[in-house]
């Protein structure tokens, strides 16, 4: 049993020379927004089949993204954001929780400065920022009724420390909202997952169509460092209220290059309509469906079946936690 009153040991120390070097590289990686990062992507993406699929899995409603469910647990006043994600998403959280003040913490000084400038101006008096390392953060006890983290915990090594700190920092009725990548470390998908993905792809595109799996060269030093342990560690140190998962076989879509397919007539018409709408709105959507709809549908169906049966690791999760006050069994390592 784990006594949650005592601090868990750190997996990595602040003065470990290898850690110091990689942490500096991690911060530098996020100092300037990447053209493929969440900040950039959320401005050019419209709602597509991927969004509807994810919403349905994570909230039960295809039109309801996870962040829209937050007010139903509130109202919230004093909030902490563990790592930055996309600014549109963060602005939406402030918008739909009007009494909420948010303190953003991120290892990248550039990322928090952008929040201070943009969100600080949009929501005066409701935004504070801090450049800091979540692997070693110390939070005041019983202070926050709201903690949120999106797309950041999969960069954290001292997960036990962070989970323990969040649990201690939550007020008695506080809530921790987590959305993150929870699949294989460093996106190194299991052989079974690769095999099923390729089999479905070949069924739709022909045996000769190539699938090229991405390596690690374009991801940040700590991306996916302990992603597969996030959910068990959080469940050990916090009180789990709700966990929903998605995307076992859809995460690979982001980490593969697929042979081009010839869009069918319906899709070509949809693309033209979308481009016309984009011109009127002055924005650019990504092609709504860059993969064949029938391939996407089968991938999603098989993904859900194998994920729910515990055969494949999910890729994405949305979880809600409260404050834990009792001992728990340790997370399996
Ligand atoms: C996937 S990115 C989030 C999305 C990003 N803002 C974008 O535009 O794509 C992960 C975030 O975690 C932050 N991060 C990584 N390691 C961290 C650590 N140890 N402490 C605090 N923040 C960390 C990074 O600086 C980055 O902002």
Coordinates of C-alpha atoms and ligand atoms in Angstrom, one line a residue:
X1 CA 0.0 0.0 0.0
X2 CA 1.1 3.6 -0.7
X3 CA 0.7 6.0 2.1
X4 CA -0.2 9.2 0.2
X5 CA 0.9 11.4 3.1
X6 CA 4.6 10.6 2.4
X7 CA 6.3 12.1 -0.7
X8 CA 7.2 9.6 -3.4
X9 CA 10.8 9.3 -4.5
X10 CA 12.0 11.3 -7.5
X11 CA 12.8 9.3 -10.7
X12 CA 15.2 12.1 -11.8
X13 CA 17.1 14.7 -9.8
X14 CA 17.3 18.4 -10.7
X15 CA 21.1 18.4 -10.8
X16 CA 21.5 15.2 -12.9
X17 CA 23.8 16.5 -15.8
X18 CA 22.0 14.6 -18.5
X19 CA 18.6 15.8 -17.3
X20 CA 19.9 19.4 -17.1
X21 CA 21.0 19.2 -20.7
X22 CA 17.8 17.6 -22.0
X23 CA 15.6 19.9 -20.0
X24 CA 17.2 23.0 -21.6
X25 CA 16.7 21.4 -25.0
X26 CA 13.0 20.7 -24.1
X27 CA 12.4 24.3 -23.1
X28 CA 14.1 25.6 -26.2
X29 CA 12.1 23.3 -28.4
X30 CA 8.8 25.0 -27.3
X31 CA 10.1 28.6 -27.0
X32 CA 9.0 29.3 -30.6
X33 CA 5.6 27.9 -31.8
X34 CA 6.1 25.0 -34.1
X35 CA 4.0 25.1 -37.4
X36 CA 2.7 21.6 -36.5
X37 CA 2.2 22.4 -32.8
X38 CA -1.2 22.6 -31.1
X39 CA -1.0 26.4 -31.0
X40 CA -0.7 26.6 -34.8
X41 CA -2.9 23.7 -35.7
X42 CA -6.0 24.8 -33.7
X43 CA -6.1 28.0 -35.9
X44 CA -6.3 26.2 -39.2
X45 CA -8.3 23.1 -38.3
X46 CA -12.0 22.9 -38.7
X47 CA -14.2 20.2 -37.2
X48 CA -13.6 16.9 -39.0
X49 CA -14.3 13.2 -38.5
X50 CA -11.3 12.9 -36.1
X51 CA -12.8 15.6 -33.8
X52 CA -16.2 14.0 -33.8
X53 CA -14.7 10.6 -33.1
X54 CA -12.6 11.9 -30.2
X55 CA -15.5 13.9 -28.7
X56 CA -17.8 10.9 -28.8
X57 CA -15.2 8.7 -27.1
X58 CA -14.1 11.2 -24.5
X59 CA -17.4 12.8 -23.6
X60 CA -20.1 10.6 -25.1
X61 CA -21.2 13.4 -27.5
X62 CA -19.7 14.0 -30.9
X63 CA -20.2 17.7 -30.6
X64 CA -18.8 18.2 -27.1
X65 CA -15.1 18.5 -26.7
X66 CA -13.8 17.5 -23.2
X67 CA -13.1 21.1 -22.1
X68 CA -16.8 22.0 -22.5
X69 CA -17.7 19.6 -19.7
X70 CA -15.6 21.5 -17.1
X71 CA -18.3 24.0 -15.9
X72 CA -20.6 21.1 -15.0
X73 CA -18.1 20.3 -12.2
X74 CA -17.8 23.9 -11.0
X75 CA -18.0 26.8 -10.5
X76 CA -14.2 27.2 -10.1
X77 CA -12.2 30.1 -8.8
X78 CA -8.5 29.5 -8.3
X79 CA -6.9 27.4 -11.1
X80 CA -3.5 26.0 -12.1
X81 CA -2.5 25.0 -15.6
X82 CA 0.2 22.3 -15.8
X83 CA 1.9 23.0 -19.1
X84 CA 0.6 25.0 -22.0
X85 CA -1.4 23.4 -24.8
X86 CA -3.3 25.5 -27.4
X87 CA -4.2 29.1 -26.7
X88 CA -7.7 28.8 -28.2
X89 CA -8.4 25.9 -25.9
X90 CA -7.0 27.8 -22.9
X91 CA -9.1 30.9 -23.8
X92 CA -12.2 28.8 -24.1
X93 CA -11.6 27.4 -20.5
X94 CA -11.4 31.0 -19.2
X95 CA -14.4 32.0 -21.3
X96 CA -16.8 29.3 -20.0
X97 CA -15.6 29.5 -16.4
X98 CA -16.1 33.2 -15.8
X99 CA -15.0 33.3 -12.1
X100 CA -11.8 31.4 -12.8
X101 CA -8.2 32.8 -12.4
X102 CA -5.5 30.7 -14.0
X103 CA -1.8 30.4 -13.3
X104 CA 0.0 28.8 -16.2
X105 CA 3.2 26.9 -15.5
X106 CA 5.5 25.7 -18.3
X107 CA 9.2 24.9 -18.6
X108 CA 9.3 27.1 -21.7
X109 CA 9.6 30.8 -20.9
X110 CA 8.5 31.6 -24.5
X111 CA 5.3 29.6 -24.1
X112 CA 4.3 31.3 -20.8
X113 CA 5.2 34.8 -22.1
X114 CA 2.8 34.3 -25.1
X115 CA 0.0 33.4 -22.6
X116 CA 0.7 36.5 -20.6
X117 CA 0.6 38.7 -23.6
X118 CA -2.4 37.2 -25.4
X119 CA -4.6 35.7 -22.7
X120 CA -3.6 38.4 -20.2
X121 CA -4.9 41.1 -22.6
X122 CA -8.1 39.1 -23.4
X123 CA -8.9 38.2 -19.8
X124 CA -7.5 41.1 -17.7
X125 CA -6.7 40.2 -14.0
X126 CA -7.4 36.5 -14.6
X127 CA -4.1 35.2 -15.9
X128 CA -0.7 34.7 -14.2
X129 CA 2.3 32.8 -15.6
X130 CA 5.4 31.1 -14.2
X131 CA 8.3 29.5 -16.1
X132 CA 9.0 26.3 -14.1
X133 CA 9.8 22.6 -14.2
X134 CA 6.8 20.4 -13.3
X135 CA 9.2 17.6 -12.5
X136 CA 10.2 19.4 -9.3
X137 CA 7.3 21.8 -8.7
X138 CA 6.3 22.5 -5.1
X139 CA 2.6 23.5 -4.7
X140 CA 1.0 25.0 -1.6
X141 CA -1.4 22.6 0.1
X142 CA -5.2 22.9 -0.2
X143 CA -4.9 25.9 -2.6
X144 CA -6.5 25.2 -6.0
X145 CA -10.1 24.2 -6.7
X146 CA -9.2 23.6 -10.3
X147 CA -6.1 22.1 -12.0
X148 CA -5.9 21.2 -15.7
X149 CA -3.3 19.7 -17.9
X150 CA -3.5 19.1 -21.6
X151 CA -0.8 17.5 -23.8
X152 CA 1.9 18.0 -21.2
X153 CA 2.1 15.1 -18.8
X154 CA 3.5 12.9 -21.5
X155 CA 6.7 15.0 -21.1
X156 CA 7.1 14.4 -17.4
X157 CA 9.5 12.0 -15.7
X158 CA 8.6 12.6 -12.1
X159 CA 5.0 11.7 -12.6
X160 CA 4.6 10.3 -9.0
X161 CA 5.9 13.6 -7.6
X162 CA 3.6 15.7 -9.7
X163 CA 0.5 13.6 -9.0
X164 CA 1.3 13.8 -5.3
X165 CA 1.8 17.5 -5.4
X166 CA -1.5 18.0 -7.3
X167 CA -3.4 15.9 -4.8
X168 CA -2.0 17.9 -1.9
X169 CA -2.7 21.2 -3.7
X170 CA -6.3 20.4 -4.5
X171 CA -9.0 21.8 -2.1
X172 CA -11.4 19.2 -0.6
X173 CA -13.9 19.6 -3.5
X174 CA -11.3 20.6 -6.1
X175 CA -11.0 18.8 -9.5
X176 CA -8.0 17.9 -11.7
X177 CA -8.9 17.6 -15.4
X178 CA -6.4 15.7 -17.6
X179 CA -6.3 15.3 -21.3
X180 CA -3.2 13.7 -22.8
X181 CA -1.4 11.2 -25.0
X182 CA -1.3 8.0 -23.0
X183 CA 0.0 5.5 -25.6
X184 CA 3.4 3.8 -26.1
X185 CA 6.5 5.7 -25.0
X186 CA 8.0 8.0 -27.6
X187 CA 5.2 6.9 -30.0
X188 CA 7.0 3.6 -30.4
X189 CA 3.8 1.6 -31.2
X190 CA 3.6 -2.0 -30.2
X191 CA 4.2 -4.6 -33.0
X192 CA 0.5 -5.7 -32.7
X193 CA -0.7 -2.1 -33.1
X194 CA 1.5 -1.5 -36.2
X195 CA 0.4 -4.9 -37.7
X196 CA -3.4 -4.2 -37.3
X197 CA -3.0 -0.6 -38.6
X198 CA -1.1 -1.8 -41.7
X199 CA -3.6 -4.6 -42.3
X200 CA -6.5 -2.2 -42.3
X201 CA -4.6 0.3 -44.5
X202 CA -3.8 -2.4 -47.0
X203 CA -7.4 -3.6 -47.2
X204 CA -8.4 -0.1 -48.3
X205 CA -5.4 1.0 -50.3
X206 CA -4.1 -2.2 -51.8
X207 CA -1.2 -4.5 -50.6
X208 CA 1.4 -2.4 -52.4
X209 CA 0.5 1.0 -50.7
X210 CA 3.4 1.9 -48.4
X211 CA 3.2 2.9 -44.8
X212 CA 6.3 4.8 -43.4
X213 CA 6.5 5.0 -39.6
X214 CA 8.0 8.2 -38.2
X215 CA 11.0 7.9 -36.0
X216 CA 12.0 10.1 -33.0
X217 CA 13.9 12.8 -34.9
X218 CA 11.1 15.4 -34.9
X219 CA 9.8 15.1 -31.3
X220 CA 11.1 17.0 -28.3
X221 CA 13.6 15.3 -25.9
X222 CA 11.0 14.3 -23.3
X223 CA 7.9 13.7 -25.6
X224 CA 6.3 10.4 -24.5
X225 CA 8.9 9.7 -21.9
X226 CA 6.5 7.8 -19.6
X227 CA 3.2 8.3 -21.5
X228 CA 2.0 4.8 -20.9
X229 CA 2.2 5.2 -17.1
X230 CA 0.2 8.4 -16.8
X231 CA -3.2 6.9 -16.0
X232 CA -2.0 4.3 -13.5
X233 CA 0.1 6.8 -11.6
X234 CA -2.6 9.4 -11.5
X235 CA -5.1 6.7 -10.2
X236 CA -2.7 5.9 -7.4
X237 CA -2.2 9.4 -6.1
X238 CA -5.6 11.0 -6.9
X239 CA -9.2 10.1 -6.5
X240 CA -10.4 8.9 -9.9
X241 CA -13.8 10.3 -10.8
X242 CA -13.9 9.5 -14.5
X243 CA -11.6 8.1 -17.2
X244 CA -12.4 7.9 -20.9
X245 CA -10.0 6.8 -23.7
X246 CA -9.7 6.9 -27.4
X247 CA -7.5 6.6 -30.5
X248 CA -5.5 3.4 -30.1
X249 CA -5.2 3.0 -33.8
X250 CA -5.8 6.7 -34.7
X251 CA -2.6 8.1 -33.0
X252 CA -0.5 6.2 -35.6
X253 CA -2.1 8.4 -38.3
X254 CA -0.1 11.3 -36.8
X255 CA 3.1 9.3 -36.9
X256 CA 3.0 7.7 -40.3
X257 CA 3.4 8.8 -43.9
X258 CA 0.7 7.0 -46.0
X259 CA 0.8 6.6 -49.7
X260 CA -1.4 9.2 -51.4
X261 CA -4.9 8.0 -52.3
X262 CA -7.1 9.4 -55.1
X263 CA -10.1 11.1 -53.3
X264 CA -13.5 9.9 -54.5
X265 CA -15.9 12.2 -56.2
X266 CA -17.9 13.0 -53.0
X267 CA -14.7 13.9 -51.2
X268 CA -13.5 16.1 -54.0
X269 CA -16.8 18.0 -53.9
X270 CA -16.6 18.4 -50.2
X271 CA -13.0 19.7 -50.4
X272 CA -14.0 22.3 -53.0
X273 CA -16.9 23.5 -50.8
X274 CA -14.6 23.7 -47.8
X275 CA -12.0 25.7 -49.7
X276 CA -14.8 28.1 -50.8
X277 CA -15.9 28.5 -47.2
X278 CA -12.4 29.1 -46.1
X279 CA -12.0 31.9 -48.6
X280 CA -15.1 33.6 -47.3
X281 CA -14.0 33.2 -43.7
X282 CA -10.4 34.1 -44.5
X283 CA -9.0 31.0 -42.8
X284 CA -7.4 27.8 -44.1
X285 CA -8.7 24.4 -43.0
X286 CA -6.7 21.3 -43.3
X287 CA -8.3 19.0 -45.8
X288 CA -11.2 17.7 -43.8
X289 CA -10.3 14.1 -44.5
X290 CA -6.8 13.5 -45.6
X291 CA -7.5 9.7 -45.4
X292 CA -10.2 7.8 -47.1
X293 CA -13.5 7.9 -45.1
X294 CA -14.0 4.2 -45.3
X295 CA -10.5 3.5 -44.0
X296 CA -11.0 6.0 -41.2
X297 CA -14.3 4.4 -40.2
X298 CA -12.9 0.9 -40.0
X299 CA -9.8 2.1 -38.2
X300 CA -11.9 3.7 -35.6
X301 CA -14.2 0.7 -35.2
X302 CA -11.4 -1.8 -34.8
X303 CA -9.5 0.7 -32.6
X304 CA -12.4 0.9 -30.1
X305 CA -12.9 -2.8 -30.0
X306 CA -9.3 -3.7 -29.3
X307 CA -8.8 -0.8 -26.9
X308 CA -11.9 -1.6 -24.9
X309 CA -11.0 -5.3 -24.8
X310 CA -7.6 -4.2 -23.3
X311 CA -5.6 -5.6 -26.2
X312 CA -4.2 -2.3 -27.5
X313 CA -3.1 0.8 -25.5
X314 CA -5.3 3.8 -26.0
X315 CA -3.7 6.9 -27.5
X316 CA -5.7 9.7 -25.9
X317 CA -7.4 10.1 -22.6
X318 CA -9.6 12.5 -20.7
X319 CA -9.8 12.0 -17.0
X320 CA -11.3 13.8 -14.0
X321 CA -9.8 13.4 -10.5
X322 CA -10.7 14.7 -7.0
X323 CA -8.6 14.8 -3.9
X324 CA -7.6 11.4 -2.5
X325 CA -7.4 11.0 1.3
X326 CA -6.9 7.3 1.6
X327 CA -4.0 4.9 0.9
X328 CA -3.9 3.0 -2.4
X329 CA -2.1 0.1 -3.9
X330 CA 1.0 1.1 -6.0
X331 CA 0.6 1.6 -9.7
X332 CA 2.1 -1.4 -11.6
X333 CA 5.5 -0.3 -13.0
Ligands
LIG1 C1 3.0 19.0 -26.6 S1 3.6 20.5 -25.9 C2 2.1 21.4 -25.7 C3 1.6 22.0 -27.0 C4 2.4 23.2 -27.5 N1 2.1 24.4 -26.8 C5 2.2 23.4 -29.0 O1 2.0 24.5 -29.4 O2 2.1 22.4 -29.7 C6 4.1 20.1 -24.3 C7 4.3 21.3 -23.4 O3 4.9 20.8 -22.2 C8 5.9 21.6 -21.8 N2 6.8 20.9 -20.9 C9 7.6 19.8 -21.3 N3 8.3 19.4 -20.2 C10 8.0 20.2 -19.1 C11 8.3 20.2 -17.8 N4 9.2 19.4 -17.3 N5 7.8 21.2 -17.0 C12 6.9 22.0 -17.5 N6 6.5 22.0 -18.8 C13 7.0 21.1 -19.6 C14 6.5 22.2 -23.0 O4 7.3 23.3 -22.8 C15 5.3 22.3 -23.9 O5 4.8 23.6 -23.8

